[in-house]
Amino acid sequence: MNKKLKVGIVGIGRICSSHAEEIASFPDLFELVACADHVPERLTREVPPQLEKCAKYDSLEAMLKHPELDMVVIATRNPDHVPMALQIVAAGKIAVVEKPVATSVAEMQLLLDAAKAHPHKIFLRHNRRFEAGFIKAQQLIKSGIIGDVQYIRISRSVGFVRRNDWMTMTEFYGGLLTNWGPHLIDQALRFLDCEVVDLWADVRRVLSIGDGDDCFKILLKGANGIVAEVEMMPNTMHGRDLEIIGNRGTIVLCGNKLTAKYLDPVTELKELKPHPENPPKAYGNFDEKLYFISSEFDLPDVKMSILWKYLYDDAVNGIPTPVKLEQAMETVRVTAQVFEKTGFGTPEKFLAAKNAGK
Protein backbone atom coordinates (compact mmCIF):
# COMPACT_ATOMS: atom_id res chain seq x y z
CA MET A 1 0.00 0.00 0.00
CA ASN A 2 1.31 3.46 -0.90
CA LYS A 3 2.29 5.86 1.83
CA LYS A 4 0.00 8.88 1.56
CA LEU A 5 1.69 12.22 1.81
CA LYS A 6 -0.24 14.68 3.97
CA VAL A 7 -0.27 18.01 2.14
CA GLY A 8 -0.84 21.64 3.07
CA ILE A 9 -1.12 24.65 0.77
CA VAL A 10 0.07 28.11 1.77
CA GLY A 11 -1.67 30.87 -0.18
CA ILE A 12 -5.41 30.61 -1.00
CA GLY A 13 -5.28 32.70 -4.16
CA ARG A 14 -6.18 31.85 -7.75
CA ILE A 15 -3.53 29.18 -8.35
CA CYS A 16 -4.50 27.38 -5.14
CA SER A 17 -7.57 25.87 -6.83
CA SER A 18 -5.41 24.28 -9.51
CA HIS A 19 -3.06 22.82 -6.92
CA ALA A 20 -5.91 21.48 -4.80
CA GLU A 21 -7.72 19.93 -7.76
CA GLU A 22 -4.61 18.25 -9.14
CA ILE A 23 -3.49 16.90 -5.77
CA ALA A 24 -6.97 15.57 -5.02
CA SER A 25 -6.91 13.68 -8.34
CA PHE A 26 -4.32 11.32 -6.80
CA PRO A 27 -6.21 10.13 -3.68
CA ASP A 28 -3.97 7.07 -3.26
CA LEU A 29 -0.86 9.24 -3.06
CA PHE A 30 -1.87 12.48 -1.33
CA GLU A 31 -4.26 13.76 1.30
CA LEU A 32 -4.98 17.45 1.73
CA VAL A 33 -4.93 18.18 5.46
CA ALA A 34 -4.14 21.89 5.88
CA CYS A 35 -4.11 25.33 4.30
CA ALA A 36 -2.89 28.76 5.32
CA ASP A 37 -3.41 32.37 4.32
CA HIS A 38 -2.76 35.70 6.00
CA VAL A 39 -6.20 37.00 4.89
CA PRO A 40 -8.88 35.60 7.27
CA GLU A 41 -11.72 36.00 4.76
CA ARG A 42 -10.03 33.63 2.33
CA LEU A 43 -9.98 30.87 4.91
CA THR A 44 -13.72 31.16 5.43
CA ARG A 45 -15.15 32.25 2.06
CA GLU A 46 -12.67 31.44 -0.72
CA VAL A 47 -11.34 27.99 0.15
CA PRO A 48 -11.50 25.49 -2.76
CA PRO A 49 -13.89 22.60 -2.07
CA GLN A 50 -10.99 20.17 -1.71
CA LEU A 51 -9.75 22.20 1.28
CA GLU A 52 -13.01 22.84 3.09
CA LYS A 53 -12.46 20.13 5.71
CA CYS A 54 -8.76 20.88 6.16
CA ALA A 55 -7.20 22.52 9.19
CA LYS A 56 -6.86 26.24 8.55
CA TYR A 57 -4.05 28.53 9.70
CA ASP A 58 -3.24 32.23 9.43
CA SER A 59 0.45 31.70 8.65
CA LEU A 60 2.93 29.20 7.28
CA GLU A 61 4.62 29.09 10.68
CA ALA A 62 1.41 27.97 12.34
CA MET A 63 0.64 25.39 9.64
CA LEU A 64 4.10 23.83 9.96
CA LYS A 65 3.11 22.78 13.47
CA HIS A 66 0.35 20.53 12.10
CA PRO A 67 1.18 17.10 13.59
CA GLU A 68 0.65 15.09 10.39
CA LEU A 69 1.99 17.46 7.73
CA ASP A 70 4.48 15.95 5.23
CA MET A 71 4.44 18.44 2.36
CA VAL A 72 3.69 22.12 1.75
CA VAL A 73 2.81 23.64 -1.62
CA ILE A 74 3.86 27.28 -1.95
CA ALA A 75 1.19 29.25 -3.83
CA THR A 76 2.01 32.75 -2.60
CA ARG A 77 3.54 35.85 -4.19
CA ASN A 78 6.80 35.45 -6.08
CA PRO A 79 9.26 36.90 -3.52
CA ASP A 80 7.96 34.41 -0.91
CA HIS A 81 8.88 31.29 -2.84
CA VAL A 82 12.49 30.67 -1.82
CA PRO A 83 12.27 31.99 1.76
CA MET A 84 9.23 29.79 2.41
CA ALA A 85 10.83 26.75 0.77
CA LEU A 86 13.87 27.11 3.02
CA GLN A 87 11.60 27.46 6.05
CA ILE A 88 9.62 24.35 5.06
CA VAL A 89 12.60 22.05 4.56
CA ALA A 90 14.20 23.37 7.75
CA ALA A 91 11.05 22.12 9.52
CA GLY A 92 11.60 18.67 8.03
CA LYS A 93 8.81 18.94 5.44
CA ILE A 94 8.75 18.63 1.65
CA ALA A 95 8.45 21.91 -0.28
CA VAL A 96 6.77 22.26 -3.70
CA VAL A 97 7.68 25.63 -5.21
CA GLU A 98 5.54 27.51 -7.74
CA LYS A 99 7.16 29.41 -10.59
CA PRO A 100 9.03 31.63 -10.78
CA VAL A 101 11.11 29.36 -8.59
CA ALA A 102 13.50 32.16 -7.59
CA THR A 103 13.92 35.88 -8.16
CA SER A 104 17.66 35.71 -8.89
CA VAL A 105 20.50 33.32 -9.59
CA ALA A 106 21.81 33.85 -6.06
CA GLU A 107 18.44 32.99 -4.57
CA MET A 108 18.18 29.88 -6.77
CA GLN A 109 21.59 28.81 -5.49
CA LEU A 110 20.16 28.86 -1.96
CA LEU A 111 17.56 26.32 -3.10
CA LEU A 112 20.22 24.13 -4.71
CA ASP A 113 22.29 24.20 -1.53
CA ALA A 114 19.23 23.37 0.58
CA ALA A 115 18.36 20.47 -1.75
CA LYS A 116 21.80 18.96 -1.21
CA ALA A 117 21.32 19.20 2.55
CA HIS A 118 17.73 17.88 2.33
CA PRO A 119 17.55 15.29 -0.50
CA HIS A 120 14.11 14.56 -2.02
CA LYS A 121 12.61 17.55 -0.19
CA ILE A 122 12.43 20.38 -2.76
CA PHE A 123 10.33 20.16 -5.94
CA LEU A 124 9.23 22.58 -8.65
CA ARG A 125 5.95 23.10 -10.49
CA HIS A 126 7.27 23.41 -14.03
CA ASN A 127 4.11 21.58 -15.07
CA ARG A 128 4.02 22.75 -18.69
CA ARG A 129 6.93 20.41 -19.28
CA PHE A 130 4.09 17.87 -19.51
CA GLU A 131 1.84 19.59 -22.06
CA ALA A 132 0.65 16.97 -24.55
CA GLY A 133 1.67 19.05 -27.59
CA PHE A 134 5.15 19.66 -26.20
CA ILE A 135 5.66 15.95 -25.48
CA LYS A 136 4.46 14.90 -28.95
CA ALA A 137 6.66 17.48 -30.65
CA GLN A 138 9.68 16.09 -28.80
CA GLN A 139 8.76 12.59 -29.96
CA LEU A 140 8.46 13.70 -33.58
CA ILE A 141 11.83 15.47 -33.45
CA LYS A 142 13.47 12.29 -32.13
CA SER A 143 11.79 10.26 -34.88
CA GLY A 144 13.75 12.29 -37.43
CA ILE A 145 10.84 13.00 -39.79
CA ILE A 146 11.74 16.71 -40.10
CA GLY A 147 15.47 16.03 -40.17
CA ASP A 148 17.93 18.20 -38.27
CA VAL A 149 16.14 20.95 -36.32
CA GLN A 150 17.23 24.47 -37.23
CA TYR A 151 14.73 26.79 -35.59
CA ILE A 152 12.11 26.57 -32.84
CA ARG A 153 9.45 29.17 -32.10
CA ILE A 154 7.27 29.05 -28.97
CA SER A 155 4.54 31.68 -28.81
CA ARG A 156 1.72 32.37 -26.38
CA SER A 157 -0.67 35.21 -25.66
CA VAL A 158 -2.83 36.01 -22.64
CA GLY A 159 -4.95 38.17 -24.90
CA PHE A 160 -5.36 41.91 -25.25
CA VAL A 161 -5.98 42.82 -21.62
CA ARG A 162 -5.01 45.71 -19.33
CA ARG A 163 -4.23 43.50 -16.37
CA ASN A 164 -4.11 45.21 -12.97
CA ASP A 165 -3.34 42.62 -10.27
CA TRP A 166 -0.18 42.27 -8.13
CA MET A 167 1.41 40.07 -10.80
CA THR A 168 1.84 43.21 -12.93
CA MET A 169 3.88 44.96 -10.22
CA THR A 170 7.67 44.83 -10.18
CA GLU A 171 7.54 45.32 -6.42
CA PHE A 172 6.44 41.68 -6.28
CA TYR A 173 8.74 40.53 -9.12
CA GLY A 174 5.72 40.62 -11.40
CA GLY A 175 5.30 40.79 -15.15
CA LEU A 176 4.80 38.21 -17.89
CA LEU A 177 8.51 37.37 -18.10
CA THR A 178 8.41 36.09 -14.52
CA ASN A 179 4.86 34.69 -14.85
CA TRP A 180 4.72 32.83 -18.18
CA GLY A 181 8.40 33.17 -18.96
CA PRO A 182 9.60 30.25 -16.78
CA HIS A 183 7.25 27.82 -18.57
CA LEU A 184 8.23 28.84 -22.09
CA ILE A 185 11.94 29.25 -21.38
CA ASP A 186 11.96 25.82 -19.74
CA GLN A 187 10.40 24.29 -22.87
CA ALA A 188 12.89 26.08 -25.12
CA LEU A 189 15.82 24.83 -23.05
CA ARG A 190 14.48 21.28 -23.20
CA PHE A 191 14.23 21.51 -26.99
CA LEU A 192 17.77 22.90 -27.26
CA ASP A 193 19.15 20.34 -24.80
CA CYS A 194 22.52 22.08 -24.66
CA GLU A 195 24.27 25.17 -23.35
CA VAL A 196 22.94 28.57 -24.46
CA VAL A 197 25.84 30.43 -26.11
CA ASP A 198 24.05 33.59 -27.23
CA LEU A 199 20.92 35.51 -26.24
CA TRP A 200 18.95 38.41 -27.68
CA ALA A 201 15.79 39.81 -26.12
CA ASP A 202 13.27 42.62 -26.09
CA VAL A 203 10.98 43.26 -23.09
CA ARG A 204 8.19 45.86 -23.03
CA ARG A 205 5.23 47.15 -21.06
CA VAL A 206 2.44 47.73 -23.59
CA LEU A 207 -0.94 47.52 -21.84
CA SER A 208 -0.39 46.56 -18.22
CA ILE A 209 -1.76 48.81 -15.48
CA GLY A 210 1.19 47.77 -13.32
CA ASP A 211 4.80 48.66 -14.11
CA GLY A 212 5.81 45.11 -15.02
CA ASP A 213 6.31 43.81 -18.54
CA ASP A 214 3.49 42.27 -20.60
CA CYS A 215 5.35 41.64 -23.86
CA PHE A 216 8.66 39.91 -24.57
CA LYS A 217 10.62 38.20 -27.31
CA ILE A 218 13.73 36.12 -26.60
CA LEU A 219 16.14 34.40 -29.00
CA LEU A 220 18.35 31.66 -27.56
CA LYS A 221 21.15 30.10 -29.61
CA GLY A 222 22.36 26.72 -28.45
CA ALA A 223 25.88 25.34 -28.69
CA ASN A 224 24.41 22.91 -31.24
CA GLY A 225 23.52 25.81 -33.56
CA ILE A 226 19.74 25.58 -33.04
CA VAL A 227 17.91 28.85 -32.38
CA ALA A 228 14.86 28.91 -30.09
CA GLU A 229 12.52 31.90 -30.07
CA VAL A 230 10.20 32.50 -27.13
CA GLU A 231 7.55 35.20 -27.13
CA MET A 232 4.51 36.50 -25.28
CA MET A 233 2.49 39.17 -27.04
CA PRO A 234 -0.68 41.16 -26.22
CA ASN A 235 -2.28 39.63 -29.29
CA THR A 236 -5.95 39.98 -30.20
CA MET A 237 -5.83 36.83 -32.35
CA HIS A 238 -4.62 33.33 -31.53
CA GLY A 239 -1.68 32.12 -33.62
CA ARG A 240 0.68 29.18 -33.66
CA ASP A 241 1.75 27.94 -30.23
CA LEU A 242 4.75 26.06 -31.55
CA GLU A 243 6.66 25.88 -34.83
CA ILE A 244 9.71 23.68 -35.37
CA ILE A 245 11.64 23.88 -38.63
CA GLY A 246 14.04 21.15 -39.73
CA ASN A 247 15.98 20.50 -42.91
CA ARG A 248 13.35 17.98 -44.05
CA GLY A 249 10.10 19.51 -42.79
CA THR A 250 8.13 21.52 -40.24
CA ILE A 251 6.03 20.76 -37.14
CA VAL A 252 3.24 23.15 -36.15
CA LEU A 253 1.05 23.17 -33.02
CA CYS A 254 -2.12 25.30 -32.91
CA GLY A 255 -4.09 24.68 -29.74
CA ASN A 256 -4.66 20.92 -29.61
CA LYS A 257 -3.95 20.36 -33.31
CA LEU A 258 -0.44 19.20 -34.17
CA THR A 259 0.50 18.82 -37.83
CA ALA A 260 3.66 18.28 -39.81
CA LYS A 261 4.69 18.60 -43.44
CA TYR A 262 7.85 16.75 -44.30
CA LEU A 263 9.74 15.13 -47.14
CA ASP A 264 8.76 11.56 -47.92
CA PRO A 265 11.27 9.51 -45.85
CA VAL A 266 12.38 7.63 -48.97
CA THR A 267 13.39 10.91 -50.61
CA GLU A 268 17.15 11.14 -51.02
CA LEU A 269 18.57 14.62 -51.36
CA LYS A 270 21.24 14.00 -53.97
CA GLU A 271 24.35 16.11 -54.25
CA LEU A 272 23.74 18.69 -56.98
CA LYS A 273 25.58 21.72 -58.30
CA PRO A 274 24.05 25.13 -59.07
CA HIS A 275 23.67 26.17 -62.72
CA PRO A 276 25.55 29.34 -63.73
CA GLU A 277 23.69 29.69 -67.04
CA ASN A 278 20.24 31.20 -67.58
CA PRO A 279 17.62 29.07 -65.76
CA PRO A 280 14.19 28.05 -67.09
CA LYS A 281 11.37 30.50 -66.41
CA ALA A 282 10.55 28.88 -63.06
CA TYR A 283 12.01 29.40 -59.63
CA GLY A 284 13.37 26.68 -57.37
CA ASN A 285 15.21 23.56 -58.42
CA PHE A 286 14.60 22.43 -61.99
CA ASP A 287 16.72 19.28 -61.54
CA GLU A 288 14.60 17.52 -58.94
CA LYS A 289 11.03 17.11 -57.73
CA LEU A 290 10.40 16.85 -54.01
CA TYR A 291 7.41 14.98 -52.57
CA PHE A 292 5.97 15.96 -49.21
CA ILE A 293 3.71 14.23 -46.71
CA SER A 294 1.22 16.21 -44.63
CA SER A 295 0.05 14.53 -41.42
CA GLU A 296 -1.97 15.37 -38.34
CA PHE A 297 -0.91 13.57 -35.17
CA ASP A 298 -2.92 12.51 -32.14
CA LEU A 299 -1.66 14.03 -28.92
CA PRO A 300 -0.72 11.68 -26.07
CA ASP A 301 -3.30 11.12 -23.36
CA VAL A 302 -1.37 12.96 -20.67
CA LYS A 303 -2.31 15.73 -18.27
CA MET A 304 0.02 18.29 -16.77
CA SER A 305 -1.02 17.00 -13.35
CA ILE A 306 1.22 13.95 -13.98
CA LEU A 307 3.90 16.16 -12.42
CA TRP A 308 2.50 15.19 -9.02
CA LYS A 309 3.01 11.48 -9.73
CA TYR A 310 6.65 12.13 -10.61
CA LEU A 311 7.00 14.27 -7.51
CA TYR A 312 5.56 11.54 -5.31
CA ASP A 313 7.84 8.87 -6.79
CA ASP A 314 10.87 11.01 -6.03
CA ALA A 315 9.84 12.02 -2.51
CA VAL A 316 8.70 8.55 -1.40
CA ASN A 317 10.51 6.05 -3.62
CA GLY A 318 13.65 7.97 -4.55
CA ILE A 319 12.92 7.79 -8.30
CA PRO A 320 14.34 11.04 -9.74
CA THR A 321 11.76 13.48 -11.08
CA PRO A 322 12.24 14.73 -14.68
CA VAL A 323 12.14 18.34 -13.44
CA LYS A 324 15.63 19.00 -12.06
CA LEU A 325 16.61 21.94 -9.87
CA GLU A 326 19.71 22.39 -12.03
CA GLN A 327 17.45 22.86 -15.06
CA ALA A 328 15.44 25.46 -13.15
CA MET A 329 18.69 27.28 -12.41
CA GLU A 330 19.24 27.66 -16.17
CA THR A 331 15.72 29.07 -16.55
CA VAL A 332 16.40 31.57 -13.75
CA ARG A 333 19.77 32.43 -15.29
CA VAL A 334 18.23 33.11 -18.72
CA THR A 335 15.51 35.27 -17.14
CA ALA A 336 18.13 37.31 -15.29
CA GLN A 337 20.16 37.77 -18.50
CA VAL A 338 17.05 38.93 -20.36
CA PHE A 339 16.31 41.57 -17.73
CA GLU A 340 19.94 42.70 -17.83
CA LYS A 341 20.34 42.81 -21.61
CA THR A 342 17.05 44.52 -22.46
CA GLY A 343 17.47 47.55 -20.27
CA PHE A 344 14.17 46.69 -18.60
CA GLY A 345 16.51 45.83 -15.77
CA THR A 346 16.06 43.92 -12.58
CA PRO A 347 12.93 45.63 -11.21
CA GLU A 348 14.05 48.48 -8.96
CA LYS A 349 10.88 48.46 -6.87
CA PHE A 350 11.30 44.74 -6.23
CA LEU A 351 14.91 45.23 -5.10
CA ALA A 352 13.93 48.16 -2.89
CA ALA A 353 11.17 46.14 -1.26
CA LYS A 354 13.48 43.16 -0.84
CA ASN A 355 16.25 45.25 0.71
CA ALA A 356 13.71 46.82 3.05
CA GLY A 357 12.82 43.36 4.30
CA LYS A 358 9.26 43.33 2.95
Coordinates of N, CA, C and O in Angstrom, one line a residue, residues 36 39 57-58 73 77 85 99 154 161 182 187 196 217 250 263 284 286 290 308 317 330-331 346:
A36 N -3.2 27.6 4.6 CA -2.9 28.8 5.3 C -3.0 30.0 4.4 O -2.6 29.9 3.2
V39 N -4.9 36.3 5.0 CA -6.2 37.0 4.9 C -7.3 36.1 5.5 O -7.7 35.1 4.9
Y57 N -5.0 27.8 8.9 CA -4.1 28.5 9.7 C -3.8 29.9 9.1 O -4.0 30.1 7.9
D58 N -3.4 30.9 9.9 CA -3.2 32.2 9.4 C -1.8 32.5 9.0 O -1.5 33.7 8.7
V73 N 2.8 23.0 -0.3 CA 2.8 23.6 -1.6 C 2.8 25.2 -1.5 O 1.9 25.7 -0.8
R77 N 2.9 34.9 -3.3 CA 3.5 35.9 -4.2 C 5.0 35.5 -4.5 O 5.7 34.8 -3.6
A85 N 10.3 28.1 1.0 CA 10.8 26.8 0.8 C 11.9 26.4 1.8 O 12.0 25.3 2.3
K99 N 6.3 28.5 -9.8 CA 7.2 29.4 -10.6 C 6.7 30.9 -10.4 O 5.5 31.1 -10.1
I154 N 8.3 29.3 -30.0 CA 7.3 29.0 -29.0 C 6.6 30.4 -28.7 O 7.2 31.4 -28.3
V161 N -5.3 42.5 -22.9 CA -6.0 42.8 -21.6 C -5.1 43.8 -20.8 O -3.9 43.6 -20.8
P182 N 9.0 31.5 -17.2 CA 9.6 30.2 -16.8 C 9.1 29.0 -17.5 O 9.9 28.1 -17.8
Q187 N 10.6 25.1 -21.7 CA 10.4 24.3 -22.9 C 11.5 24.5 -23.9 O 12.0 23.6 -24.5
V196 N 23.3 27.4 -23.7 CA 22.9 28.6 -24.5 C 24.2 29.4 -24.6 O 24.8 29.8 -23.6
K217 N 10.1 39.1 -26.3 CA 10.6 38.2 -27.3 C 12.1 37.9 -27.0 O 12.9 38.8 -26.7
T250 N 8.6 20.6 -41.3 CA 8.1 21.5 -40.2 C 7.0 20.9 -39.4 O 6.1 20.2 -39.9
L263 N 9.4 15.9 -46.0 CA 9.7 15.1 -47.1 C 9.4 13.6 -46.9 O 9.6 13.1 -45.8
G284 N 13.2 27.9 -58.1 CA 13.4 26.7 -57.4 C 14.4 25.8 -58.0 O 15.4 26.3 -58.6
F286 N 15.2 23.0 -60.8 CA 14.6 22.4 -62.0 C 15.3 21.1 -62.3 O 15.0 20.5 -63.4
L290 N 10.5 17.3 -55.4 CA 10.4 16.8 -54.0 C 8.9 16.5 -53.7 O 8.0 17.2 -54.1
W308 N 2.6 15.6 -10.4 CA 2.5 15.2 -9.0 C 2.9 13.7 -8.8 O 3.4 13.3 -7.8
N317 N 9.8 7.2 -3.1 CA 10.5 6.0 -3.6 C 11.9 6.3 -4.1 O 12.6 5.4 -4.5
E330 N 19.0 27.1 -14.8 CA 19.2 27.7 -16.2 C 18.1 28.6 -16.6 O 18.3 29.6 -17.3
T331 N 16.9 28.2 -16.2 CA 15.7 29.1 -16.6 C 15.8 30.4 -15.8 O 15.6 31.5 -16.4
T346 N 16.6 44.6 -13.7 CA 16.1 43.9 -12.6 C 15.2 44.9 -11.9 O 15.6 46.0 -11.6

